[in-house]
mmCIF file of C-alpha atoms in Angstrom:
data_model
loop_
_atom_site.group_PDB
_atom_site.id
_atom_site.type_symbol
_atom_site.label_atom_id
_atom_site.label_comp_id
_atom_site.label_asym_id
_atom_site.label_seq_id
_atom_site.Cartn_x
_atom_site.Cartn_y
_atom_site.Cartn_z
ATOM 1 C CA MET A 1 68.842 131.073 5.758
ATOM 2 C CA ALA A 2 69.608 134.013 7.940
ATOM 3 C CA ASP A 3 71.862 133.395 10.850
ATOM 4 C CA ASN A 4 70.311 135.010 13.894
ATOM 5 C CA SER A 5 73.163 134.415 16.192
ATOM 6 C CA GLU A 6 75.186 137.442 17.141
ATOM 7 C CA PRO A 7 78.722 137.610 15.894
ATOM 8 C CA GLY A 8 81.218 136.405 18.429
ATOM 9 C CA THR A 9 78.751 134.231 20.252
ATOM 10 C CA MET A 10 78.492 130.521 19.843
ATOM 11 C CA GLN A 11 75.281 128.614 19.745
ATOM 12 C CA ALA A 12 75.230 126.999 23.168
ATOM 13 C CA GLU A 13 74.628 123.352 22.631
ATOM 14 C CA ALA A 14 73.756 121.113 25.504
ATOM 15 C CA PRO A 15 76.818 118.973 26.099
ATOM 16 C CA ALA A 16 76.171 115.357 25.303
ATOM 17 C CA ALA A 17 76.194 113.215 28.392
ATOM 18 C CA ALA A 18 79.467 111.359 28.614
ATOM 19 C CA PRO A 19 78.971 107.625 28.320
ATOM 20 C CA GLU A 20 79.339 105.811 31.589
ATOM 21 C CA PRO A 21 82.715 104.126 31.868
ATOM 22 C CA SER A 22 82.619 100.367 31.605
ATOM 23 C CA GLU A 23 83.347 98.262 34.652
ATOM 24 C CA MET A 24 86.579 96.990 33.148
ATOM 25 C CA GLU A 25 87.643 100.574 32.615
ATOM 26 C CA LEU A 26 86.806 101.431 36.222
ATOM 27 C CA VAL A 27 88.752 98.399 37.426
ATOM 28 C CA THR A 28 91.776 99.446 35.378
ATOM 29 C CA ARG A 29 91.572 102.983 36.698
ATOM 30 C CA THR A 30 91.270 101.723 40.268
ATOM 31 C CA ARG A 31 94.339 99.582 39.798
ATOM 32 C CA GLU A 32 96.165 102.661 38.579
ATOM 33 C CA GLY A 33 95.306 104.305 41.892
ATOM 34 C CA GLU A 34 92.258 106.377 41.000
ATOM 35 C CA GLU A 35 90.118 106.348 44.106
ATOM 36 C CA ALA A 36 87.043 107.833 42.419
ATOM 37 C CA ALA A 37 86.868 104.859 40.060
ATOM 38 C CA PHE A 38 86.557 102.433 42.948
ATOM 39 C CA GLU A 39 83.938 104.659 44.558
ATOM 40 C CA GLU A 40 81.969 104.468 41.318
ATOM 41 C CA LEU A 41 82.200 100.668 41.337
ATOM 42 C CA PHE A 42 81.105 100.658 44.965
ATOM 43 C CA ASN A 43 78.131 102.896 44.260
ATOM 44 C CA ARG A 44 77.042 100.727 41.355
ATOM 45 C CA HIS A 45 77.105 97.449 43.278
ATOM 46 C CA LYS A 46 76.592 98.222 46.965
ATOM 47 C CA ARG A 47 72.819 97.765 46.775
ATOM 48 C CA ARG A 48 73.128 94.313 45.245
ATOM 49 C CA VAL A 49 75.685 93.222 47.856
ATOM 50 C CA ALA A 50 73.546 94.583 50.704
ATOM 51 C CA LEU A 51 70.469 92.732 49.397
ATOM 52 C CA LEU A 52 72.470 89.563 49.105
ATOM 53 C CA ALA A 53 73.846 89.879 52.636
ATOM 54 C CA GLY A 54 70.329 90.603 53.838
ATOM 55 C CA ARG A 55 69.286 87.122 52.686
ATOM 56 C CA PHE A 56 71.586 85.631 55.307
ATOM 57 C CA PHE A 57 71.548 88.145 58.139
ATOM 58 C CA ARG A 58 68.945 90.423 59.607
ATOM 59 C CA GLN A 59 71.032 92.727 61.777
ATOM 60 C CA ARG A 60 71.972 95.985 60.073
ATOM 61 C CA GLU A 61 75.484 95.797 61.532
ATOM 62 C CA GLN A 62 76.009 92.344 60.106
ATOM 63 C CA VAL A 63 74.827 93.388 56.658
ATOM 64 C CA GLU A 64 77.040 96.467 56.693
ATOM 65 C CA GLU A 65 79.956 94.349 57.830
ATOM 66 C CA ILE A 66 79.418 91.976 54.909
ATOM 67 C CA VAL A 67 79.218 94.888 52.467
ATOM 68 C CA GLN A 68 82.449 96.393 53.744
ATOM 69 C CA GLU A 69 84.296 93.102 53.936
ATOM 70 C CA SER A 70 83.203 92.101 50.426
ATOM 71 C CA PHE A 71 84.367 95.358 48.873
ATOM 72 C CA THR A 72 87.621 95.288 50.832
ATOM 73 C CA LYS A 73 88.333 91.790 49.531
ATOM 74 C CA ALA A 74 87.374 92.911 46.039
ATOM 75 C CA TYR A 75 89.709 95.905 46.252
ATOM 76 C CA PHE A 76 92.712 93.760 47.058
ATOM 77 C CA ALA A 77 91.759 91.120 44.495
ATOM 78 C CA LEU A 78 91.219 93.439 41.545
ATOM 79 C CA ASN A 79 94.265 91.963 39.828
ATOM 80 C CA ASP A 80 92.556 88.559 39.915
ATOM 81 C CA PHE A 81 89.469 90.053 38.302
ATOM 82 C CA ALA A 82 91.542 91.615 35.539
ATOM 83 C CA ASN A 83 93.620 88.487 34.983
ATOM 84 C CA GLN A 84 90.758 86.030 35.006
ATOM 85 C CA GLN A 85 88.763 88.062 32.491
ATOM 86 C CA GLU A 86 85.551 87.537 34.445
ATOM 87 C CA ASN A 87 82.308 88.054 32.582
ATOM 88 C CA SER A 88 81.073 90.847 34.770
ATOM 89 C CA PHE A 89 82.054 92.680 37.876
ATOM 90 C CA ALA A 90 78.542 92.117 39.232
ATOM 91 C CA SER A 91 78.832 88.331 39.246
ATOM 92 C CA TRP A 92 82.386 88.542 40.574
ATOM 93 C CA ILE A 93 81.451 90.778 43.501
ATOM 94 C CA ALA A 94 78.397 88.601 44.169
ATOM 95 C CA ARG A 95 80.639 85.580 44.446
ATOM 96 C CA ILE A 96 82.891 87.422 46.879
ATOM 97 C CA ALA A 97 79.825 88.454 48.895
ATOM 98 C CA PHE A 98 78.559 84.861 49.041
ATOM 99 C CA ASN A 99 81.946 83.689 50.249
ATOM 100 C CA THR A 100 82.014 86.421 52.864
ATOM 101 C CA CYS A 101 78.544 85.410 54.080
ATOM 102 C CA TYR A 102 79.671 81.799 54.202
ATOM 103 C CA ASP A 103 82.747 82.747 56.250
ATOM 104 C CA GLU A 104 80.539 84.729 58.622
ATOM 105 C CA LEU A 105 78.150 81.779 58.999
ATOM 106 C CA ARG A 106 81.078 79.523 59.836
ATOM 107 C CA ARG A 107 82.391 82.060 62.329
ATOM 108 C CA LEU A 108 78.998 82.262 64.006
ATOM 109 C CA LYS A 109 78.762 78.483 64.117
ATOM 110 C CA ARG A 110 82.120 78.254 65.882
ATOM 111 C CA ARG A 111 81.032 80.719 68.543
ATOM 112 C CA PRO A 112 79.726 78.906 71.602
ATOM 113 C CA GLU A 113 77.193 81.637 72.322
ATOM 114 C CA GLY A 114 75.713 81.209 68.843
ATOM 115 C CA SER A 115 71.967 81.507 68.592
ATOM 116 C CA LEU A 116 71.304 77.900 69.561
ATOM 117 C CA SER A 117 68.707 78.928 72.102
ATOM 118 C CA GLU A 118 65.854 76.566 72.690
ATOM 119 C CA VAL A 119 62.617 76.763 70.766
ATOM 120 C CA SER A 120 59.844 77.619 73.186
ATOM 121 C CA GLU A 121 56.673 75.555 73.499
ATOM 122 C CA GLU A 122 54.693 78.404 72.046
ATOM 123 C CA GLU A 123 56.934 78.538 68.999
ATOM 124 C CA SER A 124 56.798 74.772 68.643
ATOM 125 C CA ALA A 125 52.995 74.824 68.737
ATOM 126 C CA TRP A 126 52.919 77.625 66.200
ATOM 127 C CA LEU A 127 55.210 75.617 63.948
ATOM 128 C CA ALA A 128 52.946 72.572 64.119
ATOM 129 C CA GLU A 129 49.974 74.771 63.349
ATOM 130 C CA GLN A 130 51.729 76.185 60.309
ATOM 131 C CA LEU A 131 52.578 72.719 59.057
ATOM 132 C CA LEU A 132 49.002 71.628 59.217
ATOM 133 C CA ALA A 133 47.645 74.830 57.741
ATOM 134 C CA ASP A 134 47.026 75.172 54.038
ATOM 135 C CA THR A 135 49.878 76.941 52.266
ATOM 136 C CA ARG A 136 47.624 79.815 51.277
ATOM 137 C CA GLN A 137 46.556 80.361 54.869
ATOM 138 C CA ARG A 138 50.096 80.634 56.152
ATOM 139 C CA ASP A 139 51.355 84.000 57.106
ATOM 140 C CA ILE A 140 54.889 83.125 57.906
ATOM 141 C CA GLU A 141 56.698 86.099 56.524
ATOM 142 C CA SER A 142 54.654 88.676 58.368
ATOM 143 C CA ALA A 143 54.364 86.814 61.649
ATOM 144 C CA ALA A 144 56.366 88.396 64.413
ATOM 145 C CA ILE A 145 57.157 85.032 65.930
ATOM 146 C CA THR A 146 58.695 83.729 62.732
ATOM 147 C CA ARG A 147 61.887 85.720 62.465
ATOM 148 C CA ASP A 148 63.311 84.645 65.807
ATOM 149 C CA LEU A 149 62.103 81.117 65.306
ATOM 150 C CA ALA A 150 63.588 80.929 61.827
ATOM 151 C CA ASP A 151 66.909 82.161 63.193
ATOM 152 C CA LYS A 152 66.834 79.518 65.899
ATOM 153 C CA LEU A 153 66.016 76.755 63.435
ATOM 154 C CA LEU A 154 68.538 77.746 60.799
ATOM 155 C CA ALA A 155 71.265 78.127 63.412
ATOM 156 C CA ARG A 156 71.064 74.356 63.809
ATOM 157 C CA LEU A 157 72.106 73.759 60.214
ATOM 158 C CA SER A 158 75.672 73.581 59.018
ATOM 159 C CA PRO A 159 76.968 76.705 57.224
ATOM 160 C CA GLU A 160 77.127 74.779 53.926
ATOM 161 C CA ASP A 161 73.496 73.671 54.244
ATOM 162 C CA ARG A 162 72.395 77.150 55.133
ATOM 163 C CA LEU A 163 74.316 78.697 52.257
ATOM 164 C CA VAL A 164 72.751 76.356 49.716
ATOM 165 C CA LEU A 165 69.250 76.734 51.144
ATOM 166 C CA VAL A 166 69.404 80.508 51.106
ATOM 167 C CA MET A 167 70.738 80.512 47.563
ATOM 168 C CA LEU A 168 68.013 78.141 46.424
ATOM 169 C CA GLU A 169 65.024 79.368 48.391
ATOM 170 C CA ALA A 170 65.631 83.008 49.172
ATOM 171 C CA GLU A 171 67.818 84.045 46.264
ATOM 172 C CA GLY A 172 66.023 81.785 43.802
ATOM 173 C CA MET A 173 69.216 80.657 42.116
ATOM 174 C CA SER A 174 69.469 77.595 39.921
ATOM 175 C CA VAL A 175 71.850 74.738 40.650
ATOM 176 C CA ALA A 176 74.116 75.896 37.822
ATOM 177 C CA GLU A 177 74.199 79.430 39.184
ATOM 178 C CA ILE A 178 75.052 78.170 42.665
ATOM 179 C CA ALA A 179 77.797 76.003 41.201
ATOM 180 C CA GLN A 180 79.213 79.036 39.438
ATOM 181 C CA ALA A 181 79.010 81.204 42.531
ATOM 182 C CA THR A 182 80.524 78.676 44.914
ATOM 183 C CA ARG A 183 82.904 77.057 42.415
ATOM 184 C CA TRP A 184 81.480 73.704 43.451
ATOM 185 C CA SER A 185 80.586 71.104 40.841
ATOM 186 C CA VAL A 186 76.951 70.841 39.786
ATOM 187 C CA SER A 187 76.665 67.367 41.292
ATOM 188 C CA LYS A 188 78.098 68.602 44.579
ATOM 189 C CA VAL A 189 75.527 71.389 44.683
ATOM 190 C CA LYS A 190 72.733 68.870 44.016
ATOM 191 C CA VAL A 191 73.947 66.543 46.751
ATOM 192 C CA ARG A 192 74.417 69.438 49.147
ATOM 193 C CA ALA A 193 70.931 70.776 48.380
ATOM 194 C CA HIS A 194 69.410 67.359 48.976
ATOM 195 C CA ARG A 195 71.246 67.000 52.286
ATOM 196 C CA ALA A 196 70.389 70.540 53.318
ATOM 197 C CA ARG A 197 66.681 69.950 52.751
ATOM 198 C CA ALA A 198 66.861 66.686 54.663
ATOM 199 C CA ALA A 199 68.682 68.431 57.509
ATOM 200 C CA LEU A 200 66.051 71.167 57.670
ATOM 201 C CA ARG A 201 63.287 68.542 57.681
ATOM 202 C CA ARG A 202 65.006 66.814 60.609
ATOM 203 C CA VAL A 203 65.280 70.091 62.494
ATOM 204 C CA LEU A 204 61.604 70.883 61.890
ATOM 205 C CA ASN A 205 60.530 67.358 62.818
ATOM 206 C CA ARG A 206 62.302 67.663 66.137
ATOM 207 C CA PHE A 207 60.037 70.520 67.172
ATOM 208 C CA LEU A 208 56.776 69.194 65.865
ATOM 209 C CA MET B 1 52.648 51.862 49.796
ATOM 210 C CA VAL B 2 50.271 54.059 51.765
ATOM 211 C CA GLY B 3 52.966 54.583 54.387
ATOM 212 C CA LYS B 4 55.445 55.714 51.747
ATOM 213 C CA LYS B 5 52.925 58.123 50.285
ATOM 214 C CA ARG B 6 52.258 59.552 53.709
ATOM 215 C CA VAL B 7 55.973 60.008 54.394
ATOM 216 C CA ARG B 8 56.418 61.704 51.044
ATOM 217 C CA ALA B 9 53.494 64.017 51.701
ATOM 218 C CA THR B 10 54.905 64.933 55.104
ATOM 219 C CA ASP B 11 58.333 65.580 53.575
ATOM 220 C CA GLU B 12 56.784 67.835 50.968
ATOM 221 C CA ARG B 13 54.953 69.796 53.641
ATOM 222 C CA LEU B 14 58.127 70.103 55.695
ATOM 223 C CA ASP B 15 60.044 71.250 52.631
ATOM 224 C CA ARG B 16 57.458 73.920 51.885
ATOM 225 C CA LEU B 17 57.465 75.098 55.485
ATOM 226 C CA GLY B 18 61.264 75.014 55.496
ATOM 227 C CA SER B 19 61.593 77.130 52.397
ATOM 228 C CA GLU B 20 59.129 79.650 53.805
ATOM 229 C CA ILE B 21 61.162 79.797 56.989
ATOM 230 C CA VAL B 22 64.374 80.328 55.015
ATOM 231 C CA ARG B 23 62.738 83.219 53.174
ATOM 232 C CA ALA B 24 61.465 84.617 56.458
ATOM 233 C CA THR B 25 64.980 85.001 57.848
ATOM 234 C CA ALA B 26 65.890 87.477 55.142
ATOM 235 C CA MET B 27 66.070 91.162 55.920
ATOM 236 C CA PRO B 28 63.332 93.185 54.204
ATOM 237 C CA GLU B 29 64.614 94.686 50.963
ATOM 238 C CA THR B 30 63.869 98.258 52.022
ATOM 239 C CA GLU B 31 66.031 97.795 55.097
ATOM 240 C CA ALA B 32 68.866 96.298 53.079
ATOM 241 C CA GLU B 33 68.619 99.224 50.683
ATOM 242 C CA SER B 34 68.790 101.643 53.577
ATOM 243 C CA VAL B 35 71.990 99.936 54.739
ATOM 244 C CA ALA B 36 73.448 100.404 51.265
ATOM 245 C CA ALA B 37 72.401 104.059 51.273
ATOM 246 C CA ALA B 38 73.777 104.758 54.735
ATOM 247 C CA PRO B 39 75.850 107.948 54.907
ATOM 248 C CA PHE B 40 79.614 107.609 55.226
ATOM 249 C CA LEU B 41 79.478 103.971 54.186
ATOM 250 C CA TYR B 42 82.129 104.587 51.570
ATOM 251 C CA ALA B 43 84.241 106.588 54.019
ATOM 252 C CA ARG B 44 84.133 103.655 56.441
ATOM 253 C CA LEU B 45 85.043 101.281 53.644
ATOM 254 C CA ARG B 46 87.951 103.507 52.659
ATOM 255 C CA ALA B 47 89.206 103.542 56.256
ATOM 256 C CA ARG B 48 88.947 99.777 56.357
ATOM 257 C CA ILE B 49 90.886 99.409 53.116
ATOM 258 C CA ASN B 50 93.625 101.682 54.451
ATOM 259 C CA ALA B 51 93.815 99.716 57.700
ATOM 260 C CA GLU B 52 93.998 96.466 55.754
ATOM 261 C CA ARG B 53 96.724 97.889 53.510
ATOM 262 C CA THR B 54 98.782 98.901 56.563
ATOM 263 C CA ARG B 55 98.293 95.455 58.068
ATOM 264 C CA ARG B 56 99.405 93.771 54.858
ATOM 265 C CA GLU B 57 102.456 96.015 54.539
ATOM 266 C CA GLU B 58 103.467 95.207 58.112
ATOM 267 C CA GLY B 59 102.994 91.542 57.378
ATOM 268 C CA GLU B 60 105.096 91.842 54.246
ATOM 269 C CA SER B 61 107.938 93.610 56.076
ATOM 270 C CA ARG B 62 107.868 90.922 58.758
ATOM 271 C CA LEU B 63 107.972 88.309 56.029
ATOM 272 C CA ALA B 64 110.886 90.076 54.361
ATOM 273 C CA MET B 65 112.780 90.067 57.669
ATOM 274 C CA LEU B 66 112.064 86.392 58.055
ATOM 275 C CA LYS B 67 113.357 85.772 54.531
ATOM 276 C CA VAL B 68 116.583 87.644 55.297
ATOM 277 C CA PHE B 69 116.981 85.667 58.482
ATOM 278 C CA TRP B 70 116.266 82.455 56.610
ATOM 279 C CA ARG B 71 118.923 83.333 54.037
ATOM 280 C CA ALA B 72 121.393 84.072 56.854
ATOM 281 C CA VAL B 73 120.855 80.685 58.483
ATOM 282 C CA PRO B 74 123.407 78.773 56.329
ATOM 283 C CA ALA B 75 126.024 81.472 56.859
ATOM 284 C CA LEU B 76 125.390 81.447 60.606
ATOM 285 C CA ALA B 77 125.569 77.650 60.625
ATOM 286 C CA LEU B 78 128.908 77.787 58.794
ATOM 287 C CA VAL B 79 130.261 80.279 61.328
ATOM 288 C CA ALA B 80 129.035 78.058 64.152
ATOM 289 C CA VAL B 81 130.723 74.985 62.642
ATOM 290 C CA PHE B 82 133.938 76.921 62.142
ATOM 291 C CA ALA B 83 133.853 78.188 65.732
ATOM 292 C CA LEU B 84 133.187 74.680 66.986
ATOM 293 C CA ALA B 85 136.085 73.288 64.972
ATOM 294 C CA LEU B 86 138.364 76.009 66.308
ATOM 295 C CA PHE B 87 137.266 75.327 69.860
ATOM 296 C CA TRP B 88 137.733 71.592 69.414
ATOM 297 C CA SER B 89 141.207 71.949 67.916
ATOM 298 C CA SER B 90 142.360 74.284 70.712
ATOM 299 C CA ALA B 91 141.017 71.852 73.294
ATOM 300 C CA THR B 92 142.914 69.008 71.641
ATOM 301 C CA GLN B 93 146.029 71.121 71.569
ATOM 302 C CA ARG B 94 145.680 71.918 75.254
ATOM 303 C CA LEU B 95 145.300 68.222 76.011
ATOM 304 C CA ALA B 96 148.390 67.397 73.946
ATOM 305 C CA ASN B 97 150.358 70.135 75.713
ATOM 306 C CA SER B 98 149.439 68.772 79.103
ATOM 307 C CA GLY B 99 150.624 65.325 77.949
ATOM 308 C CA TYR B 100 153.910 66.827 76.936
ATOM 309 C CA VAL B 101 154.336 68.462 80.344
ATOM 310 C CA SER B 102 153.630 65.281 82.234
ATOM 311 C CA GLU B 103 155.945 63.380 79.913
ATOM 312 C CA ALA B 104 158.627 65.935 80.456
ATOM 313 C CA ILE B 105 158.267 65.666 84.203
ATOM 314 C CA LEU B 106 157.874 61.922 84.523
ATOM 315 C CA ASN B 107 159.963 60.494 81.698
ATOM 316 C CA SER B 108 163.220 62.316 81.838
ATOM 317 C CA PRO B 109 165.969 59.714 82.290
ATOM 318 C CA ASP B 110 167.972 61.093 79.425
ATOM 319 C CA SER B 111 167.715 64.429 77.703
ATOM 320 C CA GLY B 112 168.691 62.940 74.313
ATOM 321 C CA ILE B 113 165.869 60.451 74.359
ATOM 322 C CA GLU B 114 163.533 63.097 75.660
ATOM 323 C CA ARG B 115 164.256 65.356 72.737
ATOM 324 C CA THR B 116 163.492 62.576 70.307
ATOM 325 C CA VAL B 117 160.158 61.968 72.001
ATOM 326 C CA PHE B 118 159.386 65.712 71.856
ATOM 327 C CA THR B 119 160.056 65.839 68.149
ATOM 328 C CA ASP B 120 157.828 62.869 67.474
ATOM 329 C CA ASN B 121 154.923 63.959 69.620
ATOM 330 C CA GLN B 122 154.634 67.694 69.543
ATOM 331 C CA ALA B 123 156.532 70.752 68.474
ATOM 332 C CA LEU B 124 157.500 73.276 71.112
ATOM 333 C CA SER B 125 154.939 75.875 71.942
ATOM 334 C CA SER B 126 155.708 79.582 71.626
ATOM 335 C CA ASP B 127 155.547 79.976 75.411
ATOM 336 C CA GLU B 128 158.229 77.391 75.829
ATOM 337 C CA VAL B 129 160.421 79.013 73.209
ATOM 338 C CA LEU B 130 160.021 82.363 74.937
ATOM 339 C CA ALA B 131 160.741 80.816 78.325
ATOM 340 C CA THR B 132 163.901 79.230 76.919
ATOM 341 C CA ILE B 133 165.042 82.562 75.497
ATOM 342 C CA TYR B 134 164.366 84.356 78.799
ATOM 343 C CA ASP B 135 166.187 81.649 80.719
ATOM 344 C CA GLY B 136 169.134 81.904 78.351
ATOM 345 C CA GLU B 137 169.279 85.662 78.688
ATOM 346 C CA ALA B 138 168.977 85.406 82.452
ATOM 347 C CA ALA B 139 171.846 82.930 82.551
ATOM 348 C CA LYS B 140 173.999 85.373 80.556
#
């Protein structure tokens, strides 16, 4: 076969895309002081952490605060991640984010000006209407009234109850997954979930 | 039986409503994604990490100072005990000296006896020795 390439020139081959560094590699490089490695970890997981924080809080500032706090905690605990040989950085950072949300819920609960404002008569009537309505007819998620009302109702729960309910209902996690994320025992998660549901029923009953 | 069924049905309805309410409190995913994609988010995080690092370093240096102080406590206590002992012994000495003076003034029927008492009770102080020497020289 004739070689058509001119002498002195090399056939320009498209450089093969470098394989993405593994998370463990990025963690090691971060621990060695490479800032870009931590930025890469942040870029890979920030969306997940923001979504997770968004399950608990609706204010942008709160969600951003959770994202920043979670990654700051992660940065200073990278040695723990390396030593514990965690399965994945994703589940590790998710656990940190859950803990940060839990801490924030507790902080909000301690504040006297927490959102324990009264449920209005209009909201109470709407709630009763929703209870009686067929599930398919409900339009809770799109109703403007719901968000404020839901905040008011959930503010009456303990942080532990709220954490478990959000993990179960909004995040769709199993009991085993919650136990792994919170480091609680499976039986404790079950008991807590049962109590949380009962507490929410009591809160709803009060306004019906 | 009917009552129990009714309670259970109500609980189930409340649970369903409750779970819908819990889901309703969540921020819409698009909004959460926009938070994650906010510009300068990483720069703010970096600034926060640096501030936290400074805070921790300050805390560590304070802790190190406390440790040094804690290590110095026994030495300081020893010095204090030594100083106290010194103070106490000098006070006792002063008291004994005053006893000697009063004895010298009040009980002086015979110098021979007096000397014996002096020897038993207390040796002469340096001041007294000096005074004796001066007196002797003055007499010369």
